[in-house]
PDB file of C-alpha atoms in Angstrom:
ATOM      1  CA  MET R   1       1.611 -12.785   3.745  1.00 44.00           C
ATOM      2  CA  VAL R   2       1.705 -16.480   2.878  1.00 44.00           C
ATOM      3  CA  GLY R   3       2.910 -17.377   6.363  1.00 49.00           C
ATOM      4  CA  LEU R   4       0.280 -15.178   8.002  1.00 50.00           C
ATOM      5  CA  GLY R   5      -2.498 -16.613   5.842  1.00 52.00           C
ATOM      6  CA  THR R   6      -1.375 -20.142   6.548  1.00 54.00           C
ATOM      7  CA  GLY R   7      -1.217 -19.402  10.264  1.00 54.00           C
ATOM      8  CA  VAL R   8      -4.894 -18.389  10.196  1.00 57.00           C
ATOM      9  CA  ILE R   9      -6.158 -21.090   7.837  1.00 63.00           C
ATOM     10  CA  ALA R  10      -4.248 -24.039   9.304  1.00 61.00           C
ATOM     11  CA  PRO R  11      -6.071 -24.217  12.681  1.00 58.00           C
ATOM     12  CA  ILE R  12      -9.455 -23.876  10.983  1.00 63.00           C
ATOM     13  CA  CYS R  13      -8.552 -26.738   8.640  1.00 67.00           C
ATOM     14  CA  VAL R  14      -7.422 -28.831  11.596  1.00 63.00           C
ATOM     15  CA  GLU R  15     -10.764 -28.332  13.297  1.00 62.00           C
ATOM     16  CA  ALA R  16     -12.556 -29.215  10.063  1.00 68.00           C
ATOM     17  CA  LEU R  17     -10.543 -32.429   9.800  1.00 65.00           C
ATOM     18  CA  ILE R  18     -11.376 -33.399  13.387  1.00 63.00           C
ATOM     19  CA  ALA R  19     -15.084 -32.901  12.737  1.00 65.00           C
ATOM     20  CA  TYR R  20     -14.810 -34.767   9.438  1.00 64.00           C
ATOM     21  CA  ILE R  21     -13.032 -37.768  10.951  1.00 60.00           C
ATOM     22  CA  LYS R  22     -15.415 -37.975  13.877  1.00 59.00           C
ATOM     23  CA  GLY R  23     -18.416 -37.535  11.613  1.00 62.00           C
ATOM     24  CA  GLU R  24     -19.640 -34.505  13.547  1.00 62.00           C
ATOM     25  CA  ALA R  25     -21.107 -31.241  12.326  1.00 61.00           C
ATOM     26  CA  TYR R  26     -18.515 -28.484  11.901  1.00 56.00           C
ATOM     27  CA  SER R  27     -18.374 -26.323  15.020  1.00 55.00           C
ATOM     28  CA  PHE R  28     -17.552 -22.692  14.306  1.00 61.00           C
ATOM     29  CA  VAL R  29     -17.295 -21.993  18.025  1.00 58.00           C
ATOM     30  CA  ARG R  30     -14.682 -24.702  18.462  1.00 55.00           C
ATOM     31  CA  ALA R  31     -12.847 -23.431  15.385  1.00 60.00           C
ATOM     32  CA  LEU R  32     -12.725 -19.926  16.842  1.00 65.00           C
ATOM     33  CA  VAL R  33     -11.382 -21.324  20.105  1.00 58.00           C
ATOM     34  CA  VAL R  34      -8.619 -23.163  18.225  1.00 61.00           C
ATOM     35  CA  LEU R  35      -7.839 -20.053  16.200  1.00 65.00           C
ATOM     36  CA  GLY R  36      -7.747 -17.970  19.378  1.00 66.00           C
ATOM     37  CA  VAL R  37      -5.299 -20.331  21.044  1.00 60.00           C
ATOM     38  CA  ILE R  38      -3.023 -20.334  17.995  1.00 65.00           C
ATOM     39  CA  SER R  39      -3.226 -16.543  17.716  1.00 68.00           C
ATOM     40  CA  LEU R  40      -2.358 -16.183  21.382  1.00 62.00           C
ATOM     41  CA  ALA R  41       0.637 -18.465  20.902  1.00 63.00           C
ATOM     42  CA  ALA R  42       1.771 -16.359  17.930  1.00 64.00           C
ATOM     43  CA  LEU R  43       1.407 -13.161  19.971  1.00 65.00           C
ATOM     44  CA  VAL R  44       3.408 -14.584  22.860  1.00 56.00           C
ATOM     45  CA  LEU R  45       6.176 -15.763  20.555  1.00 60.00           C
ATOM     46  CA  PHE R  46       6.204 -12.411  18.804  1.00 60.00           C
ATOM     47  CA  LEU R  47       6.485 -10.476  22.068  1.00 59.00           C
ATOM     48  CA  VAL R  48       9.212 -12.781  23.331  1.00 52.00           C
ATOM     49  CA  ARG R  49      11.240 -12.162  20.217  1.00 52.00           C
ATOM     50  CA  ALA R  50      10.574  -8.431  20.735  1.00 47.00           C
ATOM     51  CA  SER R  51      11.309  -7.533  17.159  1.00 47.00           C
ATOM     52  CA  GLY R  52       9.077  -7.026  14.137  1.00 44.00           C
ATOM     53  CA  LYS R  53      11.795  -8.554  11.962  1.00 48.00           C
ATOM     54  CA  ASN R  54      11.220 -11.870  13.745  1.00 55.00           C
ATOM     55  CA  LEU R  55       7.514 -12.120  12.952  1.00 58.00           C
ATOM     56  CA  ARG R  56       8.209 -14.807  10.382  1.00 63.00           C
ATOM     57  CA  THR R  57      10.111 -16.830  12.992  1.00 68.00           C
ATOM     58  CA  SER R  58       7.083 -16.654  15.289  1.00 66.00           C
ATOM     59  CA  LEU R  59       4.750 -17.759  12.495  1.00 72.00           C
ATOM     60  CA  ASP R  60       7.054 -20.641  11.619  1.00 74.00           C
ATOM     61  CA  ALA R  61       6.997 -21.744  15.245  1.00 75.00           C
ATOM     62  CA  VAL R  62       3.193 -21.571  15.397  1.00 73.00           C
ATOM     63  CA  LEU R  63       2.876 -23.541  12.160  1.00 78.00           C
ATOM     64  CA  PHE R  64       5.378 -26.100  13.428  1.00 79.00           C
ATOM     65  CA  ILE R  65       3.345 -26.602  16.617  1.00 78.00           C
ATOM     66  CA  THR R  66       0.126 -26.773  14.587  1.00 77.00           C
ATOM     67  CA  GLY R  67       1.676 -29.378  12.307  1.00 78.00           C
ATOM     68  CA  LEU R  68       2.823 -31.500  15.233  1.00 78.00           C
ATOM     69  CA  ALA R  69      -0.632 -31.289  16.806  1.00 77.00           C
ATOM     70  CA  THR R  70      -2.287 -32.296  13.545  1.00 77.00           C
ATOM     71  CA  PHE R  71       0.178 -35.141  13.102  1.00 79.00           C
ATOM     72  CA  GLY R  72      -0.522 -36.345  16.659  1.00 77.00           C
ATOM     73  CA  ILE R  73      -4.259 -36.238  16.090  1.00 75.00           C
ATOM     74  CA  GLY R  74      -3.870 -38.207  12.879  1.00 75.00           C
ATOM     75  CA  VAL R  75      -1.655 -40.843  14.491  1.00 77.00           C
ATOM     76  CA  SER R  76      -4.092 -41.278  17.378  1.00 74.00           C
ATOM     77  CA  TYR R  77      -7.001 -41.802  14.989  1.00 71.00           C
ATOM     78  CA  VAL R  78      -4.965 -44.267  12.937  1.00 73.00           C
ATOM     79  CA  ALA R  79      -4.235 -46.230  16.113  1.00 71.00           C
ATOM     80  CA  ASP R  80      -7.935 -46.235  17.069  1.00 68.00           C
ATOM     81  CA  SER R  81      -9.130 -47.145  13.576  1.00 68.00           C
ATOM     82  CA  ALA R  82      -8.244 -50.840  13.603  1.00 67.00           C
ATOM     83  CA  GLY R  83     -10.961 -52.671  11.746  1.00 69.00           C
ATOM     84  CA  ALA R  84     -12.617 -49.407  10.704  1.00 71.00           C
ATOM     85  CA  SER R  85     -13.943 -48.729   7.236  1.00 75.00           C
ATOM     86  CA  ALA R  86     -11.699 -47.573   4.401  1.00 76.00           C
ATOM     87  CA  VAL R  87     -13.239 -44.093   4.555  1.00 75.00           C
ATOM     88  CA  VAL R  88     -12.320 -43.635   8.219  1.00 74.00           C
ATOM     89  CA  LEU R  89      -8.792 -44.930   7.582  1.00 76.00           C
ATOM     90  CA  ALA R  90      -8.393 -42.541   4.653  1.00 80.00           C
ATOM     91  CA  LYS R  91      -9.445 -39.627   6.850  1.00 77.00           C
ATOM     92  CA  ALA R  92      -7.061 -40.652   9.614  1.00 76.00           C
ATOM     93  CA  TRP R  93      -4.081 -41.131   7.297  1.00 82.00           C
ATOM     94  CA  GLY R  94      -4.905 -37.904   5.446  1.00 82.00           C
ATOM     95  CA  THR R  95      -4.785 -35.978   8.723  1.00 79.00           C
ATOM     96  CA  THR R  96      -1.467 -37.625   9.608  1.00 82.00           C
ATOM     97  CA  PHE R  97       0.164 -36.696   6.317  1.00 86.00           C
ATOM     98  CA  LEU R  98      -1.251 -33.153   6.470  1.00 84.00           C
ATOM     99  CA  GLY R  99       0.296 -32.658   9.891  1.00 81.00           C
ATOM    100  CA  LEU R 100       3.605 -34.028   8.653  1.00 86.00           C
ATOM    101  CA  LEU R 101       3.512 -31.701   5.635  1.00 88.00           C
ATOM    102  CA  ILE R 102       2.803 -28.606   7.785  1.00 85.00           C
ATOM    103  CA  THR R 103       5.596 -29.558  10.203  1.00 83.00           C
ATOM    104  CA  ILE R 104       8.163 -30.123   7.457  1.00 86.00           C
ATOM    105  CA  THR R 105       7.159 -26.918   5.635  1.00 84.00           C
ATOM    106  CA  ALA R 106       7.440 -24.799   8.793  1.00 79.00           C
ATOM    107  CA  GLY R 107      10.769 -26.380   9.696  1.00 79.00           C
ATOM    108  CA  TYR R 108      12.187 -25.837   6.222  1.00 76.00           C
ATOM    109  CA  SER R 109      10.957 -22.218   6.176  1.00 74.00           C
ATOM    110  CA  HIS R 110      12.697 -21.492   9.470  1.00 70.00           C
ATOM    111  CA  ILE R 111      15.973 -23.176   8.486  1.00 74.00           C
ATOM    112  CA  ALA R 112      16.011 -21.534   5.042  1.00 69.00           C
ATOM    113  CA  THR R 113      15.386 -18.103   6.546  1.00 65.00           C
ATOM    114  CA  ARG R 114      17.956 -18.412   9.306  1.00 66.00           C
ATOM    115  CA  SER R 115      20.656 -19.933   7.118  1.00 64.00           C
ATOM    116  CA  GLY R 116      20.083 -17.595   4.183  1.00 58.00           C
ATOM    117  CA  SER R 117      19.822 -20.524   1.752  1.00 59.00           C
ATOM    118  CA  ALA R 118      16.439 -19.307   0.497  1.00 56.00           C
ATOM    119  CA  LEU R 119      17.967 -15.897  -0.204  1.00 56.00           C
ATOM    120  CA  LEU R 120      20.928 -17.417  -2.027  1.00 57.00           C
ATOM    121  CA  LEU R 121      18.573 -19.366  -4.277  1.00 57.00           C
ATOM    122  CA  ALA R 122      16.425 -16.301  -4.893  1.00 55.00           C
ATOM    123  CA  THR R 123      19.386 -14.047  -5.721  1.00 57.00           C
ATOM    124  CA  ARG R 124      20.807 -16.481  -8.257  1.00 64.00           C
ATOM    125  CA  ARG R 125      18.243 -15.114 -10.681  1.00 72.00           C
ATOM    126  CA  VAL R 126      19.658 -12.392 -12.895  1.00 74.00           C
ATOM    127  CA  ARG R 127      17.440  -9.323 -12.957  1.00 82.00           C
ATOM    128  CA  ARG R 128      17.082  -7.417 -16.190  1.00 86.00           C
ATOM    129  CA  ALA R 129      16.964  -3.634 -16.090  1.00 88.00           C
ATOM    130  CA  THR R 130      13.934  -2.025 -17.700  1.00 90.00           C
ATOM    131  CA  HIS R 131      15.920   1.066 -18.670  1.00 93.00           C
ATOM    132  CA  VAL R 132      19.632   1.693 -19.265  1.00 94.00           C
ATOM    133  CA  GLU R 133      21.021   5.196 -19.636  1.00 93.00           C
ATOM    134  CA  GLN R 134      24.523   6.459 -20.362  1.00 93.00           C
ATOM    135  CA  TYR R 135      25.984   9.739 -19.105  1.00 92.00           C
ATOM    136  CA  ASP R 136      29.188  11.408 -20.269  1.00 90.00           C
ATOM    137  CA  VAL R 137      30.420  13.652 -17.469  1.00 86.00           C
ATOM    138  CA  GLY R 138      34.103  13.429 -18.264  1.00 86.00           C
ATOM    139  CA  ALA R 139      33.808   9.744 -17.479  1.00 89.00           C
ATOM    140  CA  ILE R 140      31.220   7.341 -18.916  1.00 92.00           C
ATOM    141  CA  LEU R 141      28.572   6.461 -16.332  1.00 95.00           C
ATOM    142  CA  ILE R 142      25.978   3.729 -16.915  1.00 95.00           C
ATOM    143  CA  ALA R 143      22.677   3.701 -14.986  1.00 96.00           C
ATOM    144  CA  HIS R 144      20.428   0.616 -14.826  1.00 96.00           C
ATOM    145  CA  ARG R 145      16.860   1.102 -13.596  1.00 96.00           C
ATOM    146  CA  TYR R 146      14.470  -1.662 -12.582  1.00 95.00           C
ATOM    147  CA  ASP R 147      10.715  -2.138 -12.422  1.00 91.00           C
ATOM    148  CA  GLU R 148      10.521  -0.685  -8.903  1.00 90.00           C
ATOM    149  CA  TYR R 149      12.080   2.630  -9.982  1.00 93.00           C
ATOM    150  CA  GLN R 150       9.887   5.625  -9.084  1.00 92.00           C
ATOM    151  CA  ASP R 151       9.923   9.336  -9.859  1.00 91.00           C
ATOM    152  CA  ALA R 152      11.067  10.087  -6.310  1.00 89.00           C
ATOM    153  CA  ASP R 153      14.253   8.103  -7.014  1.00 93.00           C
ATOM    154  CA  GLN R 154      15.494  10.555  -9.653  1.00 93.00           C
ATOM    155  CA  GLU R 155      17.051  12.971  -7.178  1.00 93.00           C
ATOM    156  CA  VAL R 156      18.683  10.056  -5.362  1.00 94.00           C
ATOM    157  CA  GLU R 157      20.160   8.884  -8.659  1.00 95.00           C
ATOM    158  CA  GLU R 158      21.510  12.369  -9.401  1.00 94.00           C
ATOM    159  CA  LYS R 159      23.299  12.495  -6.054  1.00 94.00           C
ATOM    160  CA  CYS R 160      24.760   9.047  -6.651  1.00 95.00           C
ATOM    161  CA  ARG R 161      25.935  10.098 -10.098  1.00 95.00           C
ATOM    162  CA  GLU R 162      27.784  13.055  -8.589  1.00 94.00           C
ATOM    163  CA  ALA R 163      29.603  10.786  -6.110  1.00 95.00           C
ATOM    164  CA  LEU R 164      30.945   8.320  -8.688  1.00 96.00           C
ATOM    165  CA  HIS R 165      34.456   8.449 -10.089  1.00 94.00           C
ATOM    166  CA  PRO R 166      36.557   5.782 -11.833  1.00 95.00           C
ATOM    167  CA  GLN R 167      39.484   6.452  -9.475  1.00 94.00           C
ATOM    168  CA  ASP R 168      37.669   5.664  -6.203  1.00 94.00           C
ATOM    169  CA  LEU R 169      33.920   4.940  -5.930  1.00 96.00           C
ATOM    170  CA  GLN R 170      32.998   2.979  -9.067  1.00 96.00           C
ATOM    171  CA  PHE R 171      29.564   1.497  -8.285  1.00 97.00           C
ATOM    172  CA  ILE R 172      26.497   2.536  -6.252  1.00 97.00           C
ATOM    173  CA  GLY R 173      23.233   0.608  -5.908  1.00 96.00           C
ATOM    174  CA  TYR R 174      20.027   1.885  -4.286  1.00 97.00           C
ATOM    175  CA  TYR R 175      17.811  -0.733  -2.571  1.00 95.00           C
ATOM    176  CA  VAL R 176      14.371  -0.634  -0.986  1.00 93.00           C
ATOM    177  CA  ASP R 177      12.895  -3.720   0.704  1.00 87.00           C
ATOM    178  CA  GLY R 178      15.813  -5.791  -0.497  1.00 85.00           C
ATOM    179  CA  ARG R 179      15.212  -5.006  -4.180  1.00 90.00           C
ATOM    180  CA  CYS R 180      17.360  -2.771  -6.356  1.00 93.00           C
ATOM    181  CA  ARG R 181      15.645   0.358  -7.655  1.00 95.00           C
ATOM    182  CA  PHE R 182      18.686   1.361  -9.701  1.00 96.00           C
ATOM    183  CA  HIS R 183      22.448   1.102  -9.805  1.00 96.00           C
ATOM    184  CA  ILE R 184      24.908   3.388 -11.524  1.00 97.00           C
ATOM    185  CA  ASP R 185      28.604   2.828 -12.190  1.00 96.00           C
ATOM    186  CA  ALA R 186      31.816   4.104 -13.757  1.00 96.00           C
ATOM    187  CA  LEU R 187      33.017   0.642 -14.789  1.00 96.00           C
ATOM    188  CA  GLU R 188      33.440   1.637 -18.446  1.00 95.00           C
ATOM    189  CA  ALA R 189      36.566   3.655 -17.689  1.00 94.00           C
ATOM    190  CA  PRO R 190      39.590   2.319 -19.665  1.00 94.00           C
ATOM    191  CA  ALA R 191      41.738   2.648 -16.519  1.00 93.00           C
ATOM    192  CA  LEU R 192      39.716  -0.202 -14.991  1.00 94.00           C
ATOM    193  CA  ASN R 193      40.457  -2.677 -17.802  1.00 94.00           C
ATOM    194  CA  PRO R 194      42.867  -4.766 -15.650  1.00 93.00           C
ATOM    195  CA  PHE R 195      39.938  -5.651 -13.360  1.00 93.00           C
ATOM    196  CA  PHE R 196      37.981  -7.299 -16.185  1.00 93.00           C
ATOM    197  CA  ARG R 197      40.343  -9.943 -17.469  1.00 90.00           C
ATOM    198  CA  ARG R 198      38.244 -12.812 -16.085  1.00 89.00           C
ATOM    199  CA  SER R 199      34.762 -11.320 -16.244  1.00 90.00           C
ATOM    200  CA  SER R 200      33.018  -8.737 -18.344  1.00 94.00           C
ATOM    201  CA  ARG R 201      31.714  -5.446 -17.047  1.00 95.00           C
ATOM    202  CA  ASP R 202      28.108  -6.631 -17.382  1.00 94.00           C
ATOM    203  CA  GLU R 203      28.874  -9.787 -15.392  1.00 93.00           C
ATOM    204  CA  ARG R 204      30.440  -7.661 -12.662  1.00 94.00           C
ATOM    205  CA  ARG R 205      27.375  -5.398 -12.578  1.00 95.00           C
ATOM    206  CA  GLN R 206      25.083  -8.405 -12.207  1.00 93.00           C
ATOM    207  CA  ALA R 207      27.255  -9.795  -9.420  1.00 92.00           C
ATOM    208  CA  TYR R 208      27.170  -6.475  -7.548  1.00 94.00           C
ATOM    209  CA  GLU R 209      23.379  -6.196  -7.922  1.00 94.00           C
ATOM    210  CA  ARG R 210      22.900  -9.719  -6.500  1.00 91.00           C
ATOM    211  CA  THR R 211      25.308  -8.984  -3.647  1.00 91.00           C
ATOM    212  CA  GLY R 212      23.279  -5.906  -2.763  1.00 92.00           C
ATOM    213  CA  ARG R 213      20.155  -8.029  -2.404  1.00 89.00           C
ATOM    214  CA  GLN R 214      22.013 -10.432  -0.108  1.00 86.00           C
ATOM    215  CA  LEU R 215      23.208  -7.577   2.092  1.00 87.00           C
ATOM    216  CA  ASP R 216      19.663  -6.993   3.339  1.00 82.00           C
ATOM    217  CA  TRP R 217      19.610 -10.437   4.990  1.00 81.00           C
ATOM    218  CA  LEU R 218      23.221 -10.317   6.146  1.00 84.00           C
ATOM    219  CA  VAL R 219      22.904  -6.973   7.925  1.00 85.00           C
ATOM    220  CA  GLU R 220      19.613  -8.090   9.483  1.00 81.00           C
ATOM    221  CA  GLN R 221      21.453 -11.044  11.034  1.00 78.00           C
ATOM    222  CA  LEU R 222      24.222  -8.752  12.273  1.00 82.00           C
ATOM    223  CA  ASP R 223      21.586  -6.412  13.766  1.00 79.00           C
ATOM    224  CA  THR R 224      20.150  -9.349  15.715  1.00 74.00           C
ATOM    225  CA  TYR R 225      23.551 -10.068  17.249  1.00 74.00           C
ATOM    226  CA  MET R 226      24.066  -6.387  18.018  1.00 75.00           C
ATOM    227  CA  GLN R 227      20.807  -6.359  19.996  1.00 72.00           C
ATOM    228  CA  HIS R 228      22.316  -8.918  22.363  1.00 71.00           C
ATOM    229  CA  LEU R 229      25.052  -6.365  23.086  1.00 73.00           C
ATOM    230  CA  SER R 230      22.453  -3.683  23.882  1.00 67.00           C
ATOM    231  CA  GLY R 231      23.397  -1.847  20.703  1.00 67.00           C
ATOM    232  CA  GLY R 232      21.346  -0.245  17.952  1.00 74.00           C
ATOM    233  CA  ILE R 233      21.118  -1.230  14.321  1.00 79.00           C
ATOM    234  CA  LEU R 234      24.039  -0.971  11.928  1.00 85.00           C
ATOM    235  CA  ILE R 235      24.146   2.322  10.018  1.00 87.00           C
ATOM    236  CA  ARG R 236      27.314   1.666   8.008  1.00 89.00           C
ATOM    237  CA  VAL R 237      29.265  -1.510   7.298  1.00 91.00           C
ATOM    238  CA  VAL R 238      32.536  -1.759   5.363  1.00 93.00           C
ATOM    239  CA  PHE R 239      33.612  -5.097   3.920  1.00 92.00           C
ATOM    240  CA  ASP R 240      37.303  -4.660   3.136  1.00 91.00           C
ATOM    241  CA  VAL R 241      38.332  -7.583   0.914  1.00 86.00           C
ATOM    242  CA  GLU R 242      41.939  -6.421   0.335  1.00 83.00           C
ATOM    243  CA  GLN R 243      41.130  -5.885  -3.337  1.00 87.00           C
ATOM    244  CA  GLY R 244      38.846  -2.951  -2.782  1.00 93.00           C
ATOM    245  CA  ALA R 245      35.814  -2.806  -0.526  1.00 95.00           C
ATOM    246  CA  LEU R 246      32.037  -3.060  -0.431  1.00 94.00           C
ATOM    247  CA  TYR R 247      30.009  -0.517   1.559  1.00 96.00           C
ATOM    248  CA  TYR R 248      26.555  -0.736   3.143  1.00 95.00           C
ATOM    249  CA  CYS R 249      24.847   2.492   4.260  1.00 93.00           C
ATOM    250  CA  ASN R 250      21.445   2.493   5.941  1.00 91.00           C
ATOM    251  CA  LEU R 251      19.254   5.373   4.759  1.00 90.00           C
ATOM    252  CA  ASP R 252      15.898   4.409   6.189  1.00 85.00           C
ATOM    253  CA  GLU R 253      13.869   1.390   7.187  1.00 80.00           C
ATOM    254  CA  ARG R 254      14.724  -1.317   4.613  1.00 82.00           C
ATOM    255  CA  THR R 255      16.338   1.385   2.437  1.00 91.00           C
ATOM    256  CA  TYR R 256      20.084   1.401   1.867  1.00 94.00           C
ATOM    257  CA  LEU R 257      22.978   2.103  -0.467  1.00 95.00           C
ATOM    258  CA  MET R 258      25.601  -0.380  -1.567  1.00 95.00           C
ATOM    259  CA  GLY R 259      28.859   1.047  -2.863  1.00 96.00           C
ATOM    260  CA  VAL R 260      31.955  -0.577  -4.346  1.00 97.00           C
ATOM    261  CA  THR R 261      35.537   0.437  -4.869  1.00 96.00           C
ATOM    262  CA  MET R 262      37.812  -1.905  -6.791  1.00 95.00           C
ATOM    263  CA  ILE R 263      41.046  -0.150  -5.790  1.00 94.00           C
ATOM    264  CA  GLN R 264      42.517  -1.022  -2.404  1.00 94.00           C
ATOM    265  CA  ASP R 265      44.407   2.248  -2.048  1.00 94.00           C
ATOM    266  CA  GLN R 266      41.115   4.148  -2.357  1.00 94.00           C
ATOM    267  CA  VAL R 267      39.126   2.275   0.313  1.00 95.00           C
ATOM    268  CA  LEU R 268      39.203   5.164   2.797  1.00 94.00           C
ATOM    269  CA  VAL R 269      38.475   7.765   0.137  1.00 95.00           C
ATOM    270  CA  ALA R 270      35.489   5.825  -1.188  1.00 95.00           C
ATOM    271  CA  ASP R 271      34.270   5.228   2.376  1.00 94.00           C
ATOM    272  CA  GLU R 272      34.243   8.961   3.055  1.00 94.00           C
ATOM    273  CA  LYS R 273      32.446   9.687  -0.233  1.00 95.00           C
ATOM    274  CA  ILE R 274      29.635   7.201   0.357  1.00 94.00           C
ATOM    275  CA  ARG R 275      29.316   8.344   3.982  1.00 93.00           C
ATOM    276  CA  ARG R 276      28.791  11.934   2.818  1.00 93.00           C
ATOM    277  CA  LEU R 277      26.385  10.726   0.127  1.00 94.00           C
ATOM    278  CA  ALA R 278      24.323   8.788   2.665  1.00 92.00           C
ATOM    279  CA  ASN R 279      24.069  11.836   4.925  1.00 90.00           C
ATOM    280  CA  GLU R 280      22.948  13.983   1.984  1.00 90.00           C
ATOM    281  CA  LEU R 281      20.324  11.454   0.976  1.00 89.00           C
ATOM    282  CA  GLY R 282      19.059  11.365   4.542  1.00 78.00           C
ATOM    283  CA  HIS R 283      17.557  14.805   3.980  1.00 56.00           C
ATOM    284  CA  LEU R 284      15.802  13.958   0.728  1.00 55.00           C
ATOM    285  CA  PRO R 285      12.172  12.798   0.456  1.00 50.00           C
ATOM    286  CA  ARG R 286      12.298   9.275  -0.974  1.00 49.00           C
ATOM    287  CA  SER R 287       9.843   6.635  -2.056  1.00 48.00           C
ATOM    288  CA  GLY R 288      11.035   4.216   0.628  1.00 44.00           C
ATOM    289  CA  PRO R 289       9.143   3.933   3.960  1.00 41.00           C
ATOM    290  CA  PRO R 290       9.655   6.736   6.525  1.00 41.00           C
ATOM    291  CA  GLY R 291      11.619   6.301   9.715  1.00 40.00           C
ATOM    292  CA  LEU R 292      15.171   7.576   9.183  1.00 40.00           C
ATOM    293  CA  THR R 293      15.206   9.891  12.183  1.00 36.00           C
ATOM    294  CA  ALA R 294      13.885   7.270  14.589  1.00 35.00           C
ATOM    295  CA  ILE R 295      16.301   4.651  13.298  1.00 34.00           C
ATOM    296  CA  ARG R 296      19.343   6.881  13.681  1.00 37.00           C
ATOM    297  CA  GLN R 297      18.242   7.902  17.179  1.00 33.00           C
ATOM    298  CA  VAL R 298      18.069   4.227  18.132  1.00 33.00           C
ATOM    299  CA  ALA R 299      21.522   3.743  16.671  1.00 36.00           C
ATOM    300  CA  GLY R 300      22.900   6.538  18.799  1.00 37.00           C
ATOM    301  CA  GLY R 301      22.607   9.587  16.558  1.00 39.00           C
ATOM    302  CA  THR R 302      23.395  10.597  13.024  1.00 38.00           C
ATOM    303  CA  ALA R 303      26.250   8.689  11.451  1.00 38.00           C
ATOM    304  CA  PRO R 304      29.481  10.675  11.833  1.00 37.00           C
TER     305      PRO R 304
END
């Protein structure tokens, strides 16, 4: 929203600065022409990218071009303002610095988005659950719910609770729009004590929750590369780290599960469990945005 708002406001401000420097009355017609040209450029860039996920890239490009244009206008007025009054010089230099600021901001936004550095900074923040609940189902299960948790997520949580077991699948997180709605785990099991010699169970939970947020960006980048191979989007991804594995399962548009097993010998077992869980959840009404059927058709059918 910020990028979109800036993309609309920036050209209008540029036109206002031109009129201000030249001492002319503000021309709404000329402003609309400038806005139309910028909007057309954004549309062209968006269509070329051919993906809604790249809208921010298109906006960054438009803002970058706008910033360069503003910077060029400012520099030209500075060059033509020799011997001019202090007011005119201030206007000219102000336009130059504004253009430079827009250009740098757009460039940084693009680099931060593409490199994931902005995401890494954002996910360093530890999120605090608004509700913690403990279940004793033969094993102790701990559920953490966050501000985004909705009533429609209860059935999803129940299914996740049924899939957990200390011997194979120990952690499941549920994410919508890159934010965790809840996660539930079996990390309290005494049999898992050897895995917590260097970090506590709460620290491990926080690390898993942050990793789940980072997966949204990572899989989006992988999807972009898959498009170049004429493939669909990724439905399931397994990150086998030789000390267990981390699982990503797409449920819907920007809605996914993240699962974890800490035991290497159980990687295949946990993979099968979270695959079955994802297929079950695919038939449940959820509070995430609709689109599961269309997404899986694009990907080549329901995940096996």
